[in-house]
Coordinates of C-alpha atoms in Angstrom, one line a residue:
M94 CA 87.1 125.0 125.8
S95 CA 87.8 121.8 123.9
L96 CA 89.3 121.8 120.4
V97 CA 86.0 120.4 119.0
A98 CA 84.0 123.2 120.7
F99 CA 86.5 125.7 119.4
L100 CA 86.1 124.4 115.9
D101 CA 82.3 124.5 116.1
G102 CA 82.2 128.0 117.4
G103 CA 84.9 129.5 115.3
K104 CA 83.1 129.7 112.0
N105 CA 84.5 133.2 111.4
L106 CA 88.1 132.0 111.8
S107 CA 89.9 131.3 108.6
W108 CA 91.5 128.0 107.9
L109 CA 94.8 129.8 107.7
C110 CA 94.5 131.0 111.3
L111 CA 93.5 127.5 112.4
I112 CA 96.5 125.9 110.8
S113 CA 98.7 128.6 112.4
L114 CA 97.3 127.8 115.8
L115 CA 97.9 124.0 115.4
L116 CA 101.5 124.6 114.2
L117 CA 102.0 126.8 117.3
L118 CA 100.8 124.0 119.6
L119 CA 103.0 121.5 117.9
L120 CA 106.1 123.8 118.2
R121 CA 105.4 124.3 121.9
A122 CA 105.1 120.5 122.4
S123 CA 108.5 119.9 120.9
S124 CA 111.5 119.9 123.2
K125 CA 114.1 120.2 120.5
V126 CA 115.2 123.3 118.7
V127 CA 115.4 122.8 114.9
F128 CA 117.9 124.7 112.8
A129 CA 117.7 125.5 109.1
T130 CA 120.7 124.2 107.3
K131 CA 122.7 125.2 104.3
N132 CA 121.0 122.6 102.2
G133 CA 117.6 124.0 103.1
G134 CA 116.7 121.1 105.4
N135 CA 116.4 120.9 109.1
A136 CA 119.0 119.6 111.7
T137 CA 119.3 119.3 115.4
Y138 CA 122.6 121.2 115.3
P139 CA 123.5 124.2 113.1
A140 CA 127.0 123.0 112.7
L141 CA 129.5 120.2 113.3
F142 CA 133.2 120.6 114.2
A143 CA 135.5 117.6 114.1
F144 CA 138.8 117.2 116.0
G145 CA 141.4 114.5 116.4
D146 CA 142.8 111.9 114.0
S147 CA 142.4 110.3 110.5
I148 CA 139.0 108.8 111.3
L149 CA 137.7 112.3 110.9
D150 CA 140.3 114.2 108.9
T151 CA 138.9 115.5 105.6
G152 CA 142.2 116.9 104.2
N153 CA 144.0 119.0 106.7
N154 CA 147.3 117.2 106.2
N155 CA 147.5 117.9 102.5
N156 CA 149.8 120.9 102.8
L157 CA 151.7 119.8 105.9
R158 CA 155.3 118.6 105.8
T159 CA 154.4 115.0 106.7
L160 CA 154.3 111.5 105.2
S161 CA 150.9 111.0 106.9
K162 CA 148.8 112.2 104.0
C163 CA 146.8 110.5 101.2
N164 CA 146.0 113.2 98.6
Y165 CA 146.9 110.8 95.8
P166 CA 145.4 107.7 94.1
P167 CA 144.1 105.2 94.9
Y168 CA 142.6 107.3 97.8
G169 CA 139.4 108.9 96.9
R170 CA 138.4 106.5 94.1
D171 CA 134.9 106.2 95.5
F172 CA 134.6 109.9 96.4
P173 CA 132.4 112.0 94.2
G174 CA 134.4 112.7 91.1
A175 CA 137.0 110.0 92.1
V176 CA 139.1 112.8 93.6
P177 CA 141.8 112.1 96.2
T178 CA 140.9 114.9 98.7
G179 CA 143.2 113.9 101.5
R180 CA 140.6 111.8 103.3
F181 CA 142.1 108.6 104.7
G182 CA 139.9 106.2 102.7
D183 CA 138.3 105.3 99.4
G184 CA 135.5 107.8 99.8
K185 CA 133.7 109.7 102.5
V186 CA 135.0 109.4 106.0
L187 CA 133.1 109.2 109.3
S188 CA 132.9 113.0 109.9
D189 CA 131.2 113.4 106.5
L190 CA 128.7 110.7 107.1
I191 CA 127.8 112.0 110.6
T192 CA 127.4 115.6 109.3
E193 CA 125.2 114.3 106.5
G194 CA 123.2 112.0 108.8
L195 CA 122.5 114.9 111.1
G196 CA 121.1 116.9 108.2
I197 CA 123.7 119.6 108.3
K198 CA 125.4 119.3 104.9
E199 CA 126.8 116.6 102.7
L200 CA 130.5 117.0 103.3
L201 CA 132.6 118.5 106.2
P202 CA 135.3 120.7 104.7
A203 CA 138.8 120.8 106.1
Y204 CA 139.7 124.0 107.8
L205 CA 143.0 124.2 106.0
D206 CA 141.5 123.6 102.6
P207 CA 142.7 126.6 100.5
N208 CA 139.3 126.6 98.7
L209 CA 137.3 127.0 102.0
K210 CA 134.8 129.8 101.6
D211 CA 133.2 132.0 104.2
V212 CA 129.8 130.5 103.4
D213 CA 131.1 127.2 104.7
L214 CA 132.0 128.5 108.1
P215 CA 128.6 128.7 109.9
T216 CA 127.8 125.1 109.3
G217 CA 131.0 123.6 110.5
V218 CA 134.5 122.5 109.5
C219 CA 137.0 119.8 110.3
F220 CA 140.2 120.4 112.3
A221 CA 141.2 116.8 112.6
S222 CA 144.7 115.7 111.4
G223 CA 145.6 112.2 110.4
G224 CA 148.3 110.7 112.7
S225 CA 147.5 113.1 115.5
G226 CA 146.7 112.1 119.1
L227 CA 146.3 113.3 122.7
D228 CA 150.0 112.9 123.4
P229 CA 152.0 115.8 121.9
L230 CA 154.7 113.2 121.0
T231 CA 152.3 111.5 118.6
A232 CA 151.8 114.5 116.4
G233 CA 155.3 115.8 116.8
T234 CA 157.0 112.6 115.5
Q235 CA 154.8 112.6 112.4
G236 CA 154.7 116.4 111.6
V237 CA 150.9 116.7 111.9
L238 CA 148.6 118.9 113.9
A239 CA 148.6 118.3 117.6
M240 CA 145.4 118.7 119.6
E241 CA 146.8 122.0 120.9
D242 CA 147.3 123.2 117.3
Q243 CA 143.7 122.2 116.5
L244 CA 142.4 124.2 119.4
K245 CA 144.4 127.2 118.3
Q246 CA 142.9 126.9 114.8
F247 CA 139.4 126.7 116.3
N248 CA 140.1 129.9 118.2
E249 CA 141.1 131.5 114.9
Y250 CA 138.0 130.1 113.3
V251 CA 135.8 131.8 116.0
G252 CA 137.2 135.1 115.0
K253 CA 136.4 134.4 111.3
L254 CA 132.9 133.3 112.2
N255 CA 132.3 136.5 114.2
A256 CA 133.3 138.5 111.1
V257 CA 131.0 136.5 108.8
V258 CA 127.8 136.3 110.9
G259 CA 128.3 138.8 113.7
A260 CA 129.1 138.2 117.3
E261 CA 125.6 137.4 118.5
N262 CA 124.9 134.9 115.8
A263 CA 128.4 133.3 116.2
T264 CA 127.8 132.8 119.9
A265 CA 124.4 131.1 119.1
I266 CA 126.1 128.8 116.6
L267 CA 129.0 127.9 118.9
N268 CA 126.7 127.2 121.9
S269 CA 124.3 125.0 119.8
S270 CA 126.7 123.0 117.6
L271 CA 128.1 119.5 118.0
Y272 CA 131.8 118.9 118.7
L273 CA 133.0 115.5 117.5
M274 CA 136.3 114.0 118.6
S275 CA 138.3 110.9 117.8
A276 CA 141.7 110.7 119.5
G277 CA 143.8 108.1 121.3
N278 CA 144.1 105.5 118.5
N279 CA 147.6 106.7 117.4
D280 CA 148.8 107.3 120.9
I281 CA 148.1 103.8 121.9
A282 CA 149.1 102.0 118.7
F283 CA 152.1 104.0 117.7
T284 CA 153.5 106.2 120.6
Y285 CA 153.0 103.6 123.3
L286 CA 152.9 100.1 121.8
S287 CA 155.0 100.5 118.7
A288 CA 157.6 103.3 119.3
H289 CA 157.6 102.9 123.2
L290 CA 158.0 106.7 123.6
R291 CA 156.5 106.9 127.0
P292 CA 158.3 104.9 129.8
M293 CA 155.2 104.4 132.1
T294 CA 152.7 101.6 132.7
F295 CA 149.8 101.6 130.3
P296 CA 147.2 102.4 133.0
E297 CA 149.2 105.5 133.8
Y298 CA 149.4 106.4 130.1
A299 CA 145.7 105.9 129.6
D300 CA 145.1 108.3 132.6
F301 CA 147.4 110.8 130.9
L302 CA 145.4 110.5 127.6
V303 CA 142.1 111.0 129.4
I304 CA 143.3 114.0 131.3
S305 CA 144.5 115.4 128.0
T306 CA 141.0 114.9 126.6
S307 CA 139.5 116.7 129.6
T308 CA 141.9 119.6 129.1
F309 CA 141.0 119.8 125.4
I310 CA 137.2 119.8 126.1
R311 CA 137.7 122.6 128.7
G312 CA 139.5 124.6 126.0
L313 CA 136.6 124.2 123.6
Y314 CA 134.1 125.0 126.3
A315 CA 135.9 128.2 127.1
L316 CA 135.3 129.2 123.4
G317 CA 131.6 128.4 123.5
A318 CA 131.3 124.7 122.9
R319 CA 128.6 122.9 124.9
R320 CA 127.8 119.6 123.2
F321 CA 130.5 117.0 122.8
A322 CA 130.6 113.5 121.2
L323 CA 133.7 111.5 122.1
L324 CA 134.3 108.4 119.9
S325 CA 136.0 105.5 121.6
A326 CA 139.3 104.0 120.4
L327 CA 138.9 101.3 117.7
P328 CA 139.7 97.6 118.3
L329 CA 143.3 98.4 117.4
G330 CA 144.5 94.8 117.6
C331 CA 142.1 93.7 114.8
L332 CA 143.1 96.4 112.3
P333 CA 145.2 94.9 109.5
S334 CA 148.2 96.9 110.9
G335 CA 147.4 95.7 114.4
R336 CA 147.5 92.1 113.3
A337 CA 150.9 92.4 111.6
P338 CA 153.0 92.1 114.8
V339 CA 151.3 88.8 115.7
G340 CA 151.5 87.3 112.2
G341 CA 148.6 88.9 110.3
L342 CA 145.9 86.3 111.0
L343 CA 144.9 86.8 114.6
C344 CA 144.1 90.0 116.4
S345 CA 146.6 91.4 118.9
E346 CA 144.9 91.0 122.3
L347 CA 147.5 93.4 123.9
A348 CA 146.4 96.2 121.6
N349 CA 142.7 95.5 122.1
Q350 CA 143.0 95.3 125.9
A351 CA 144.9 98.7 125.9
A352 CA 142.1 100.2 123.7
Q353 CA 139.4 98.8 126.1
L354 CA 141.1 100.2 129.2
F355 CA 141.4 103.6 127.6
N356 CA 137.8 103.5 126.5
S357 CA 136.6 102.6 130.0
K358 CA 138.5 105.6 131.5
L359 CA 137.2 107.9 128.7
S360 CA 133.6 106.9 129.3
A361 CA 134.0 107.6 133.1
M362 CA 135.5 111.0 132.4
S363 CA 132.8 112.0 130.1
S364 CA 130.1 111.4 132.7
S365 CA 132.0 113.2 135.5
L366 CA 133.0 116.2 133.4
T367 CA 129.4 116.8 132.2
G368 CA 128.4 117.5 135.8
E369 CA 131.2 119.9 136.2
L370 CA 130.8 122.1 133.1
T371 CA 127.6 124.1 133.4
D372 CA 125.1 123.5 130.6
S373 CA 127.4 120.9 128.9
R374 CA 126.6 117.5 127.5
I375 CA 129.4 115.1 126.9
V376 CA 128.6 111.7 125.4
Y377 CA 130.9 108.8 125.0
I378 CA 130.1 106.8 121.9
N379 CA 131.2 103.2 121.7
V380 CA 132.7 102.5 118.2
Y381 CA 134.9 99.7 119.4
D382 CA 132.2 97.0 119.7
P383 CA 130.3 97.8 116.5
L384 CA 133.5 97.7 114.4
L385 CA 134.7 94.6 116.1
N386 CA 131.3 93.0 115.2
L387 CA 131.9 93.9 111.6
I388 CA 135.4 92.4 111.7
R389 CA 134.2 89.1 113.4
N390 CA 131.0 88.7 111.3
P391 CA 131.7 90.3 107.9
N392 CA 129.3 88.2 106.0
Q393 CA 126.4 89.4 108.1
F394 CA 127.0 93.0 106.8
G395 CA 127.8 92.2 103.2
F396 CA 131.6 92.0 103.5
R397 CA 133.9 89.1 102.6
V398 CA 137.3 90.2 103.9
A399 CA 138.1 91.7 107.3
N400 CA 141.7 90.9 108.0
V401 CA 143.5 92.9 105.2
G402 CA 142.8 96.2 103.5
C403 CA 141.7 96.6 100.0
C404 CA 145.0 98.2 98.9
G405 CA 146.9 95.2 100.2
V406 CA 149.5 96.8 102.5
L407 CA 150.6 96.0 106.0
T408 CA 152.1 99.4 106.4
L409 CA 149.5 102.0 107.3
L410 CA 148.8 103.7 104.0
C411 CA 148.3 102.7 100.4
N412 CA 151.1 103.0 97.9
G413 CA 150.1 105.0 94.9
L414 CA 152.3 102.9 92.6
S415 CA 151.0 99.6 93.9
P416 CA 149.2 97.5 91.3
F417 CA 147.5 95.3 93.9
T418 CA 144.6 97.5 95.1
C419 CA 141.5 95.4 95.0
P420 CA 138.9 96.0 92.3
N421 CA 135.9 95.3 94.6
V422 CA 136.1 97.7 97.6
P423 CA 132.6 96.8 99.0
D424 CA 133.9 93.3 99.9
F425 CA 136.4 94.8 102.3
V426 CA 135.9 96.1 105.9
F427 CA 139.2 98.0 105.6
W428 CA 140.4 100.2 102.8
D429 CA 144.1 100.3 103.9
A430 CA 145.9 98.8 106.9
A431 CA 144.4 101.2 109.4
H432 CA 141.2 102.7 108.0
P433 CA 137.8 101.3 107.3
S434 CA 136.2 101.6 103.9
E435 CA 133.4 104.0 103.2
K436 CA 131.0 101.0 103.3
A437 CA 132.2 100.1 106.7
Y438 CA 131.8 103.7 107.9
R439 CA 128.3 103.7 106.5
A440 CA 127.5 100.6 108.6
L441 CA 128.8 102.4 111.8
A442 CA 127.4 105.9 111.2
P443 CA 123.6 105.5 111.9
A444 CA 124.1 104.5 115.5
I445 CA 126.5 107.4 116.0
V446 CA 124.1 109.8 114.4
Q447 CA 121.3 108.5 116.6
A448 CA 123.4 108.9 119.8
C449 CA 124.3 112.5 118.7
S450 CA 120.7 113.3 117.9
N451 CA 119.6 112.3 121.4
M452 CA 122.1 114.5 123.3

């Protein structure tokens, strides 16, 4: 029977029943599961979990014995309330914007935040640690959380989630959530190119980093993770800190080439590992080229300065006592010598959100 005939012959059927039927047909036609979120909206994923380095860290380093922290002014000056939360930037960082863009919640709290509440757990938390990397030497030399530490904390989190929502609901959340990862930047820029802590060729080191990524993903998979988004390394030679070794004006081609080689290997691994891990989806997301485009063509995106950070340092982080922090952050692609500004992150985030939504 056609829909028209059904309508003509269904005079005794209430409009409420008709609407219910149409809604049922629409739901059956949809191939995506939609989750209710903490904010009352809908999202493709019930939660997001972030791992890796400062691109995603939302404050896990605050109480660590490390110099790699930024819970002081001028950090956070564009964050709601102008609060320095430990995020490596002037405001929100990429993990916040991706979480928000996916419709999960506005901010992604740090797992080590002493104010973290049980109600925050089901919608995701951040385990990333500024200064960390895939090489244990990278985190060890800076006193931050190695990837192994982040995996242990996630295992601990799983136990807490079970206690909050019950084992069955916890499994559903873990299996359906998005696992976001940014790692490799500090390994390449610091451990290999700057400190020379690994006596091997860079192709060998890149293989080591990619194998470490694979091992980490397998660890998450064993705990219930199924959907992974791997962010590429940044154009490291064009960061303000990357330009410093070659005079500050030009990009370091050596660092950029190293990042590109790592990215190509990471992309290949993500494809092969997806086929190996049952019911998994591992997507490589290219951040290198979009950020490089911002740096090379700042005026096209509403920026004026792309070779130095707003707080005017060539060392990685802003100095809280420096009087030279720029008054006009939106003009700058970079906030400090290593991290994009919130405005730059906002330019990058939509494409990442789209790629994650299509997984």
